[in-house]
Short mmCIF file of C-alpha atoms in Angstrom, two decimals:
data_model
loop_
_atom_site.label_atom_id
_atom_site.label_comp_id
_atom_site.label_asym_id
_atom_site.label_seq_id
_atom_site.Cartn_x
_atom_site.Cartn_y
_atom_site.Cartn_z
CA MET D 1 -25.59 34.42 -15.10
CA ALA D 2 -26.16 35.40 -18.69
CA CYS D 3 -23.36 33.10 -19.88
CA MET D 4 -24.52 30.12 -17.83
CA GLU D 5 -28.00 30.61 -19.36
CA ARG D 6 -26.56 30.71 -22.92
CA CYS D 7 -24.57 27.51 -22.09
CA LYS D 8 -27.69 25.80 -20.80
CA GLU D 9 -29.61 26.54 -23.87
CA ARG D 10 -26.95 24.85 -25.88
CA GLY D 11 -27.40 21.66 -23.94
CA LYS D 12 -24.26 22.17 -21.89
CA GLU D 13 -23.97 22.27 -18.16
CA LEU D 14 -21.47 24.43 -16.12
CA VAL D 15 -20.16 22.52 -13.15
CA PRO D 16 -18.79 24.66 -10.36
CA PRO D 17 -15.30 23.87 -9.36
CA GLN D 18 -16.60 22.71 -5.87
CA HIS D 19 -19.13 20.20 -7.43
CA PRO D 20 -19.05 16.70 -5.78
CA GLN D 21 -17.95 15.54 -9.19
CA TYR D 22 -14.47 17.04 -8.72
CA ARG D 23 -14.04 16.03 -5.00
CA ARG D 24 -12.00 13.00 -4.26
CA THR D 25 -11.70 11.14 -1.10
CA ALA D 26 -8.54 9.57 0.24
CA HIS D 27 -9.43 6.41 -1.42
CA SER D 28 -9.73 7.82 -4.87
CA MET D 29 -6.45 9.74 -4.53
CA SER D 30 -3.03 8.40 -4.14
CA SER D 31 0.32 10.01 -3.19
CA SER D 32 1.72 9.14 -6.49
CA SER D 33 0.01 12.03 -8.03
CA LEU D 34 3.03 14.28 -6.96
CA LEU D 35 5.45 12.03 -8.72
CA ARG D 36 4.10 12.62 -12.15
CA LYS D 37 6.09 14.31 -14.60
CA ARG D 38 4.02 17.24 -16.01
CA SER D 39 3.64 17.37 -19.90
CA ASP D 40 4.94 20.23 -21.62
CA GLN D 41 2.22 22.89 -21.63
CA LEU D 42 3.30 23.97 -24.94
CA MET D 43 1.92 20.97 -26.50
CA ASP D 44 -1.72 21.89 -25.19
CA SER D 45 -1.40 25.29 -26.80
CA LYS D 46 -0.47 24.10 -30.17
CA ALA D 47 -2.91 23.92 -33.10
CA GLY D 48 -5.76 21.48 -33.06
CA SER D 49 -3.85 19.11 -35.59
CA PHE D 50 -2.07 17.56 -32.56
CA LEU D 51 -5.23 16.79 -30.78
CA PRO D 52 -6.13 13.68 -32.66
CA LEU D 53 -2.44 12.35 -31.95
CA ARG D 54 -2.88 13.11 -28.33
CA ARG D 55 -5.89 10.89 -28.17
CA GLY D 56 -4.19 8.14 -30.03
CA LEU D 57 -1.81 5.41 -28.97
CA LEU D 58 1.28 7.56 -29.08
CA ALA D 59 -0.35 9.94 -26.48
CA ASP D 60 -1.36 7.29 -24.30
CA LEU D 61 2.17 5.88 -24.29
CA HIS D 62 3.44 9.28 -23.52
CA VAL D 63 1.07 9.76 -20.42
CA VAL D 64 1.44 6.07 -19.21
CA PHE D 65 5.35 5.73 -19.49
CA LEU D 66 6.51 9.27 -19.62
CA GLY D 67 4.06 10.72 -17.23
CA THR D 68 6.09 9.69 -14.03
CA LYS D 69 9.37 10.54 -12.83
CA LEU D 70 10.13 6.91 -12.15
CA PHE D 71 9.95 6.23 -15.94
CA PRO D 72 13.85 5.44 -15.92
CA LEU D 73 13.20 2.53 -13.74
CA PHE D 74 10.91 0.82 -16.45
CA PRO D 75 13.84 -1.02 -18.12
CA ALA D 76 14.32 -3.00 -14.91
CA ALA D 77 11.15 -5.05 -15.56
CA LEU D 78 12.49 -5.97 -19.01
CA VAL D 79 15.99 -6.92 -17.53
CA ALA D 80 14.16 -9.27 -15.02
CA LEU D 81 12.36 -10.89 -17.96
CA VAL D 82 15.61 -11.35 -19.95
CA ALA D 83 17.48 -12.57 -16.87
CA SER D 84 14.78 -15.19 -16.07
CA TYR D 85 14.62 -16.34 -19.70
CA PHE D 86 18.42 -16.75 -19.98
CA HIS D 87 18.82 -18.25 -16.48
CA PHE D 88 20.95 -15.41 -15.08
CA GLY D 89 21.81 -15.45 -11.38
CA MET D 90 18.74 -15.57 -9.22
CA ALA D 91 19.99 -12.52 -7.33
CA TRP D 92 19.84 -10.57 -10.58
CA VAL D 93 16.21 -11.69 -11.31
CA PHE D 94 15.27 -10.82 -7.82
CA ALA D 95 16.82 -7.28 -7.74
CA SER D 96 15.76 -6.21 -11.16
CA SER D 97 12.11 -7.56 -10.45
CA LEU D 98 12.07 -5.70 -7.29
CA VAL D 99 13.16 -2.48 -8.91
CA GLY D 100 10.97 -2.87 -11.72
CA LEU D 101 7.90 -3.17 -9.33
CA ALA D 102 8.14 0.33 -8.11
CA PRO D 103 7.20 2.34 -11.20
CA LEU D 104 4.46 -0.16 -12.19
CA ALA D 105 2.99 0.01 -8.73
CA GLU D 106 2.82 4.02 -9.17
CA ARG D 107 1.22 3.60 -12.62
CA VAL D 108 -1.41 1.14 -11.31
CA SER D 109 -2.27 3.91 -8.70
CA PHE D 110 -2.54 6.63 -11.47
CA LEU D 111 -4.58 4.45 -13.87
CA SER D 112 -6.97 3.57 -11.11
CA GLU D 113 -7.47 7.31 -10.55
CA GLN D 114 -8.17 7.91 -14.37
CA ILE D 115 -10.85 5.35 -14.21
CA ALA D 116 -12.13 7.14 -11.13
CA TYR D 117 -12.84 10.19 -13.15
CA HIS D 118 -15.04 8.25 -15.54
CA ALA D 119 -16.61 5.66 -13.23
CA GLY D 120 -17.57 8.24 -10.37
CA PRO D 121 -16.18 8.64 -6.92
CA THR D 122 -17.67 5.55 -5.26
CA VAL D 123 -16.57 3.02 -7.96
CA GLY D 124 -13.34 4.88 -8.39
CA GLY D 125 -12.60 4.87 -4.71
CA LEU D 126 -13.25 1.02 -4.33
CA LEU D 127 -10.89 0.51 -7.42
CA ASN D 128 -8.35 2.70 -5.96
CA ALA D 129 -8.60 1.03 -2.49
CA THR D 130 -8.11 -2.48 -4.23
CA CYS D 131 -5.28 -1.41 -6.55
CA GLY D 132 -3.46 0.75 -3.98
CA ASN D 133 -1.66 -2.37 -2.59
CA ALA D 134 -1.84 -4.36 -5.84
CA PRO D 135 2.05 -5.57 -5.36
CA GLU D 136 1.39 -6.62 -1.74
CA LEU D 137 -1.89 -8.57 -2.66
CA ILE D 138 -0.27 -10.29 -5.67
CA ILE D 139 2.87 -11.24 -3.75
CA ALA D 140 0.78 -12.52 -1.01
CA LEU D 141 -1.53 -14.60 -3.30
CA LEU D 142 1.73 -16.03 -5.18
CA ALA D 143 3.36 -16.80 -1.94
CA LEU D 144 0.14 -18.63 -0.78
CA GLN D 145 0.12 -20.68 -3.93
CA ARG D 146 3.74 -21.59 -3.33
CA SER D 147 2.90 -22.58 0.24
CA LYS D 148 5.43 -19.97 1.48
CA LEU D 149 3.11 -18.84 4.29
CA GLN D 150 5.99 -17.35 6.35
CA VAL D 151 7.18 -15.23 3.46
CA LEU D 152 3.45 -14.04 2.89
CA LYS D 153 3.22 -13.11 6.57
CA TRP D 154 6.54 -11.31 6.71
CA SER D 155 6.05 -9.31 3.60
CA LEU D 156 2.47 -8.16 4.70
CA LEU D 157 3.86 -7.37 8.10
CA GLY D 158 6.83 -5.35 6.54
CA SER D 159 4.40 -3.20 4.64
CA ILE D 160 2.42 -2.22 7.61
CA LEU D 161 5.65 -1.56 9.52
CA SER D 162 7.03 0.46 6.91
CA ASN D 163 3.87 2.72 6.32
CA LEU D 164 3.72 3.20 10.17
CA LEU D 165 7.15 3.87 11.31
CA LEU D 166 9.40 4.47 8.34
CA VAL D 167 7.06 6.54 5.90
CA LEU D 168 5.07 8.27 8.64
CA GLY D 169 8.19 8.90 10.46
CA SER D 170 10.08 10.27 7.50
CA SER D 171 7.04 12.47 6.71
CA LEU D 172 6.82 13.99 10.21
CA LEU D 173 10.66 14.43 10.51
CA CYS D 174 11.07 16.11 7.05
CA GLY D 175 7.95 18.00 7.18
CA GLY D 176 8.52 19.13 10.71
CA ILE D 177 12.04 20.35 9.88
CA ALA D 178 10.91 22.21 6.69
CA ASN D 179 7.78 23.92 8.33
CA TYR D 180 9.00 24.33 11.86
CA THR D 181 7.64 28.00 11.98
CA LYS D 182 4.13 27.03 10.96
CA GLU D 183 1.19 25.72 12.98
CA ARG D 184 1.59 22.11 13.19
CA LEU D 185 -2.03 20.54 13.52
CA PHE D 186 -3.98 17.99 11.78
CA ASP D 187 -7.50 16.75 11.72
CA ARG D 188 -7.69 13.75 14.01
CA ARG D 189 -11.04 12.36 12.83
CA GLN D 190 -9.79 10.40 9.88
CA ALA D 191 -6.68 9.17 11.74
CA ASP D 192 -8.70 8.03 14.67
CA VAL D 193 -10.76 5.85 12.28
CA ASN D 194 -7.70 4.11 10.61
CA LEU D 195 -5.91 3.70 14.11
CA SER D 196 -9.18 2.04 15.62
CA LEU D 197 -9.20 -0.37 12.71
CA LEU D 198 -5.53 -1.19 13.10
CA LEU D 199 -5.99 -1.81 16.91
CA LEU D 200 -8.90 -4.16 15.96
CA SER D 201 -6.46 -6.01 13.62
CA ALA D 202 -3.82 -6.24 16.18
CA ALA D 203 -6.39 -7.56 18.75
CA CYS D 204 -7.28 -10.33 16.32
CA HIS D 205 -3.57 -11.40 15.91
CA ILE D 206 -2.93 -11.26 19.63
CA LEU D 207 -5.84 -13.26 20.56
CA VAL D 208 -4.99 -15.93 18.04
CA PHE D 209 -1.46 -16.08 19.28
CA THR D 210 -2.56 -16.21 22.95
CA TYR D 211 -5.12 -18.92 22.13
CA LYS D 212 -2.50 -21.07 20.69
CA PHE D 213 -0.12 -20.44 23.53
CA ALA D 214 -2.93 -21.30 26.09
CA ALA D 215 -3.59 -24.44 24.23
CA ARG D 216 0.04 -25.62 24.12
CA SER D 217 0.42 -24.82 27.81
CA GLY D 218 -2.24 -27.24 28.61
CA GLU D 219 -4.49 -24.58 30.32
CA HIS D 220 -7.40 -25.67 27.81
CA GLU D 221 -8.15 -28.51 25.78
CA SER D 222 -7.68 -27.39 22.22
CA SER D 223 -5.87 -28.02 18.88
CA ASP D 224 -4.15 -25.97 16.33
CA VAL D 225 -7.09 -26.64 14.00
CA THR D 226 -9.42 -24.63 16.19
CA ALA D 227 -6.74 -21.82 16.19
CA VAL D 228 -7.01 -21.93 12.41
CA GLY D 229 -10.91 -21.76 12.60
CA LEU D 230 -10.73 -18.75 15.11
CA SER D 231 -8.40 -17.03 12.46
CA ARG D 232 -10.87 -17.48 9.66
CA ALA D 233 -13.75 -15.97 11.89
CA CYS D 234 -11.57 -12.99 12.83
CA SER D 235 -10.75 -12.66 9.10
CA VAL D 236 -14.47 -12.49 8.37
CA VAL D 237 -14.90 -10.00 10.95
CA MET D 238 -11.90 -7.94 9.61
CA LEU D 239 -13.38 -7.92 6.11
CA LEU D 240 -16.75 -6.77 7.47
CA ALA D 241 -15.07 -4.00 9.42
CA TYR D 242 -13.09 -3.07 6.30
CA GLY D 243 -16.37 -2.90 4.27
CA GLY D 244 -17.95 -0.60 6.76
CA CYS D 245 -14.78 1.71 6.68
CA LEU D 246 -15.22 1.95 2.94
CA LEU D 247 -18.97 2.79 3.37
CA PHE D 248 -17.89 5.44 6.07
CA GLN D 249 -15.32 7.06 3.88
CA LEU D 250 -16.95 7.02 0.45
CA LYS D 251 -20.52 7.44 1.35
CA THR D 252 -21.76 8.51 4.89
CA HIS D 253 -18.81 10.71 5.97
CA ARG D 254 -17.11 11.58 2.85
CA GLN D 255 -16.59 15.25 4.12
CA LEU D 256 -13.75 13.91 6.49
CA SER D 257 -11.71 12.79 3.52
CA GLU D 258 -12.63 15.91 1.39
CA ILE D 259 -11.29 18.15 3.89
CA GLN D 260 -7.90 16.77 3.43
CA GLU D 261 -8.18 16.82 -0.34
CA ASN D 262 -9.31 20.39 -0.73
CA GLU D 263 -6.23 21.56 1.16
CA SER D 264 -4.17 20.29 -1.95
CA ASP D 265 -6.15 22.37 -4.43
CA GLU D 266 -4.24 25.44 -3.33
CA ASP D 267 -1.16 24.12 -4.69
CA ASP D 268 -0.01 24.92 -8.35
CA ASP D 269 1.14 21.36 -8.92
CA SER D 270 -2.03 19.55 -7.89
CA VAL D 271 -3.65 17.06 -10.08
CA PRO D 272 -5.96 18.42 -12.80
CA ASP D 273 -9.66 17.86 -12.50
CA THR D 274 -9.90 16.22 -15.89
CA PRO D 275 -8.79 12.86 -16.98
CA GLU D 276 -5.54 12.65 -18.90
CA ILE D 277 -6.40 9.23 -20.51
CA GLY D 278 -9.70 7.69 -21.62
CA PHE D 279 -11.68 5.14 -19.94
CA ALA D 280 -10.90 2.19 -22.35
CA SER D 281 -7.18 2.99 -22.55
CA ALA D 282 -6.91 3.46 -18.84
CA PHE D 283 -8.58 -0.11 -18.22
CA ALA D 284 -6.52 -1.82 -20.68
CA TRP D 285 -3.25 -0.47 -19.52
CA LEU D 286 -4.45 -1.34 -15.95
CA VAL D 287 -5.01 -4.88 -16.93
CA ALA D 288 -1.62 -5.02 -18.77
CA MET D 289 0.49 -3.47 -15.98
CA THR D 290 -1.13 -5.60 -13.43
CA ALA D 291 -0.15 -8.78 -15.45
CA VAL D 292 3.44 -7.63 -15.57
CA ILE D 293 3.21 -6.86 -11.58
CA ALA D 294 2.20 -10.59 -11.39
CA ILE D 295 4.97 -11.86 -13.33
CA LEU D 296 7.66 -9.76 -11.50
CA SER D 297 6.00 -10.82 -8.16
CA ASP D 298 6.27 -14.53 -9.15
CA TYR D 299 10.03 -13.85 -9.96
CA VAL D 300 10.44 -12.24 -6.49
CA VAL D 301 8.58 -14.94 -4.39
CA GLY D 302 10.54 -17.70 -6.40
CA THR D 303 14.05 -16.23 -5.98
CA ILE D 304 14.02 -14.99 -2.52
CA GLU D 305 15.57 -17.95 -0.74
CA ALA D 306 18.40 -18.09 -3.41
CA THR D 307 18.78 -14.29 -2.93
CA SER D 308 18.97 -14.57 0.69
CA GLU D 309 21.93 -17.18 0.36
CA SER D 310 23.89 -15.15 -2.34
CA TRP D 311 23.57 -11.95 -0.26
CA GLY D 312 23.98 -13.41 3.15
CA ILE D 313 20.77 -11.74 4.34
CA SER D 314 17.98 -13.64 6.19
CA VAL D 315 14.78 -14.19 4.30
CA SER D 316 12.85 -12.36 7.11
CA PHE D 317 14.97 -9.27 6.63
CA ILE D 318 14.43 -9.21 2.98
CA SER D 319 10.73 -9.75 3.37
CA VAL D 320 10.03 -7.45 6.04
CA ILE D 321 12.57 -4.45 5.20
CA LEU D 322 13.41 -4.65 1.55
CA LEU D 323 10.45 -5.78 -0.32
CA PRO D 324 8.06 -3.05 1.28
CA ILE D 325 10.55 -0.18 0.82
CA VAL D 326 11.16 -0.78 -2.90
CA GLY D 327 7.57 -1.92 -3.71
CA ASN D 328 6.01 1.24 -2.30
CA ALA D 329 8.77 3.61 -3.31
CA ALA D 330 6.42 5.83 -5.16
CA GLU D 331 3.82 6.04 -2.32
CA HIS D 332 6.50 6.62 0.16
CA ALA D 333 8.01 9.59 -1.75
CA GLY D 334 4.72 11.00 -2.25
CA ALA D 335 3.77 11.07 1.29
CA ILE D 336 6.95 12.76 2.32
CA ILE D 337 6.43 15.44 -0.32
CA PHE D 338 3.05 16.14 0.94
CA ALA D 339 4.65 16.62 4.47
CA PHE D 340 7.06 19.03 3.03
CA ARG D 341 4.35 21.17 1.73
CA ASN D 342 2.79 21.28 5.05
CA LYS D 343 -0.18 19.01 4.00
CA ILE D 344 0.21 16.39 6.84
CA ASP D 345 -3.40 15.31 6.56
CA ILE D 346 -2.95 13.93 3.24
CA ALA D 347 0.39 12.19 4.30
CA LEU D 348 -1.47 10.59 7.14
CA GLY D 349 -4.31 9.57 4.87
CA VAL D 350 -1.78 7.78 2.66
CA THR D 351 0.20 6.03 5.35
CA LEU D 352 -2.59 5.06 7.68
CA GLY D 353 -4.96 4.28 4.83
CA SER D 354 -2.56 1.91 3.22
CA SER D 355 -1.67 0.30 6.43
CA THR D 356 -5.40 -0.31 7.20
CA GLN D 357 -5.88 -1.75 3.61
CA ILE D 358 -3.20 -4.30 4.34
CA SER D 359 -4.29 -5.18 7.84
CA MET D 360 -7.96 -5.42 7.21
CA PHE D 361 -8.14 -6.44 3.66
CA VAL D 362 -5.15 -8.12 2.24
CA ILE D 363 -4.26 -10.18 5.41
CA PRO D 364 -7.83 -11.59 6.01
CA LEU D 365 -8.42 -12.06 2.33
CA SER D 366 -5.25 -14.25 2.22
CA VAL D 367 -6.75 -16.19 5.03
CA ILE D 368 -10.00 -16.65 3.44
CA VAL D 369 -8.32 -17.70 0.09
CA ALA D 370 -6.02 -20.13 1.78
CA TRP D 371 -9.19 -21.82 3.14
CA MET D 372 -10.71 -22.21 -0.14
CA MET D 373 -7.41 -23.77 -1.31
CA GLY D 374 -7.30 -26.21 1.57
CA ILE D 375 -4.43 -24.56 3.35
CA ASP D 376 -4.42 -23.92 6.93
CA MET D 377 -3.25 -20.46 7.42
CA ASP D 378 -3.84 -18.52 10.67
CA LEU D 379 -3.28 -14.97 12.01
CA ASP D 380 -0.45 -16.21 14.15
CA PHE D 381 2.74 -14.14 13.06
CA LYS D 382 4.77 -15.54 15.83
CA LEU D 383 5.98 -13.88 18.86
CA LEU D 384 8.55 -11.18 17.54
CA GLU D 385 6.30 -10.25 14.62
CA THR D 386 3.26 -9.95 16.54
CA VAL D 387 4.86 -7.76 19.30
CA SER D 388 6.46 -5.63 16.57
CA TYR D 389 3.02 -5.25 14.99
CA PHE D 390 1.22 -4.22 18.02
CA LEU D 391 4.05 -1.83 19.36
CA ALA D 392 4.11 0.05 15.82
CA ILE D 393 0.40 0.61 16.04
CA VAL D 394 0.71 1.73 19.76
CA ILE D 395 3.54 4.11 19.24
CA THR D 396 1.76 5.46 16.16
CA ALA D 397 -1.45 6.04 18.07
CA PHE D 398 0.37 7.69 21.07
CA SER D 399 2.15 9.94 18.65
CA LEU D 400 -1.04 11.33 17.07
CA GLN D 401 -3.29 11.36 20.03
CA ASP D 402 -3.00 15.24 20.66
CA GLY D 403 -3.71 16.29 17.10
CA THR D 404 -0.12 17.89 16.64
CA TRP D 405 2.96 16.85 14.81
CA HIS D 406 6.77 17.82 14.80
CA TYR D 407 9.93 16.37 13.78
CA MET D 408 10.60 14.87 17.24
CA LYS D 409 7.77 12.34 16.74
CA GLY D 410 8.89 11.52 13.35
CA SER D 411 12.57 10.83 14.69
CA VAL D 412 10.87 8.50 17.39
CA LEU D 413 9.07 6.51 14.79
CA LEU D 414 12.00 6.18 12.68
CA LEU D 415 14.24 5.02 15.51
CA CYS D 416 11.56 2.43 16.38
CA TYR D 417 11.77 1.28 12.81
CA ILE D 418 15.53 0.81 12.89
CA VAL D 419 15.32 -1.14 16.13
CA ILE D 420 12.72 -3.56 14.77
CA GLY D 421 14.61 -3.81 11.37
CA SER D 422 17.82 -4.73 13.43
CA CYS D 423 15.95 -7.55 15.02
CA PHE D 424 14.96 -8.92 11.83
CA PHE D 425 18.40 -8.47 10.36
CA ILE D 426 20.00 -10.57 12.85
CA LEU D 427 17.18 -13.09 13.05
CA ARG D 428 17.73 -16.46 11.56
CA SER D 429 14.50 -18.47 11.98
CA SER D 430 14.27 -22.24 11.57
CA LEU D 431 12.58 -21.53 8.09
CA ASP D 432 16.00 -20.05 6.82
CA GLN D 433 18.04 -22.90 7.95
CA GLY D 434 15.94 -25.82 7.08
CA GLY D 435 12.66 -26.90 5.44
CA PHE D 436 11.88 -23.55 4.26
CA CYS D 437 11.05 -24.48 0.60
CA ASP D 438 9.40 -27.70 1.54
CA LEU D 439 7.01 -26.21 4.22
CA ASP D 440 3.85 -28.43 4.34
CA THR D 441 1.12 -26.06 5.25
CA LYS D 442 -1.35 -28.81 5.57
CA LYS D 443 0.43 -30.85 8.26
CA THR D 444 -0.70 -30.52 11.79
CA LEU D 445 2.24 -29.40 14.05
CA THR D 446 2.82 -30.87 17.51
CA PRO D 447 3.46 -28.65 20.51
CA LYS D 448 7.05 -29.79 20.40
CA MET D 449 7.60 -28.84 16.95
CA ILE D 450 5.86 -25.51 17.55
CA MET D 451 7.94 -24.54 20.55
CA ARG D 452 11.14 -25.75 18.63
CA ALA D 453 10.12 -23.29 15.61
#
């Protein structure tokens, strides 16, 4: 008490460790925190002569580039730029761009966390929610600009399937095997919120698909344009629901997410409660890396058809399976590490939260942006895609309904992902065989053309 009084007299205020300033919700924390390479502790114990250098450009370079275990993958971005400039093979450009996206996506998540320290939990949470799926959002917008709507839909669907089945399944499997002797319970409250939003998203997709099918069958007088209008209305509803989710998680019911976060504070490797980089530097690096992500994403979208022909793999498999696995490698690895440490609540927050962001924010935002661009994009992902989407959500919801977890649930989710991936591997849609590049999204398709597609 005497120490606190003396500090207050000097104009300082001691903030206890449990003060809300140090609490972070699921939106202001990313799984990539565990992939950071810790700086040598001896550097902090050296004389104060090093401190000015630590705050300088060299220190920022050290934190940003060497502060992650994925730093050996950074040269892949440079390889992609060189391969594109010297007109190397399209497959080289695609592969190097895809690999280069992994460390950049992890660093964007890290930088958004650093800004959250300075901007407060609400602003930081909103920023992290936006930047959490930056590669998916940028790829979607670039595919939309190039009128490649099917690539856009496949890539976003693949991100959701990857999070729900591959990442969550791997987390439950690995964590269940590593902690089979411990009590395997988790808090269902936060998971129920995300799953209810995912079911709402699935309902919108199914209703749009059913509406178009009913119109083609002649049961009701309608047209494809009205299905597009229905998709736009559903997209507005989904964005409003996502905004309510942010308000719920960041403001009115923050304690639901803080319960998950406080569990990780017991670990010696948890992220420190002080920023590692200044606000201005973090913001500048965030803008720069987002720009590089945009360039690499443009390479990915522009070379995906040539890569498909070169590798002999369908565009659907590349978009649904390969893109999400590589683009979210850091986030996926972090979720599995959390599960290994018996912190399944955080792993669930990462996987379900990321899926909710894509389904309730990125997809409807793409529909609204397409509307502004005069492109008729709807929520109809076609039969196989819609069924896969719905089944993934239902299987995940059933697996988590009793509030317990074990390796068998993870194995079921993984096997489901393998089955769905096999379908897309052997799938050769008409877009792969014909007018994929020259897709005219503004043309109204006739029922015969739709059935043939």
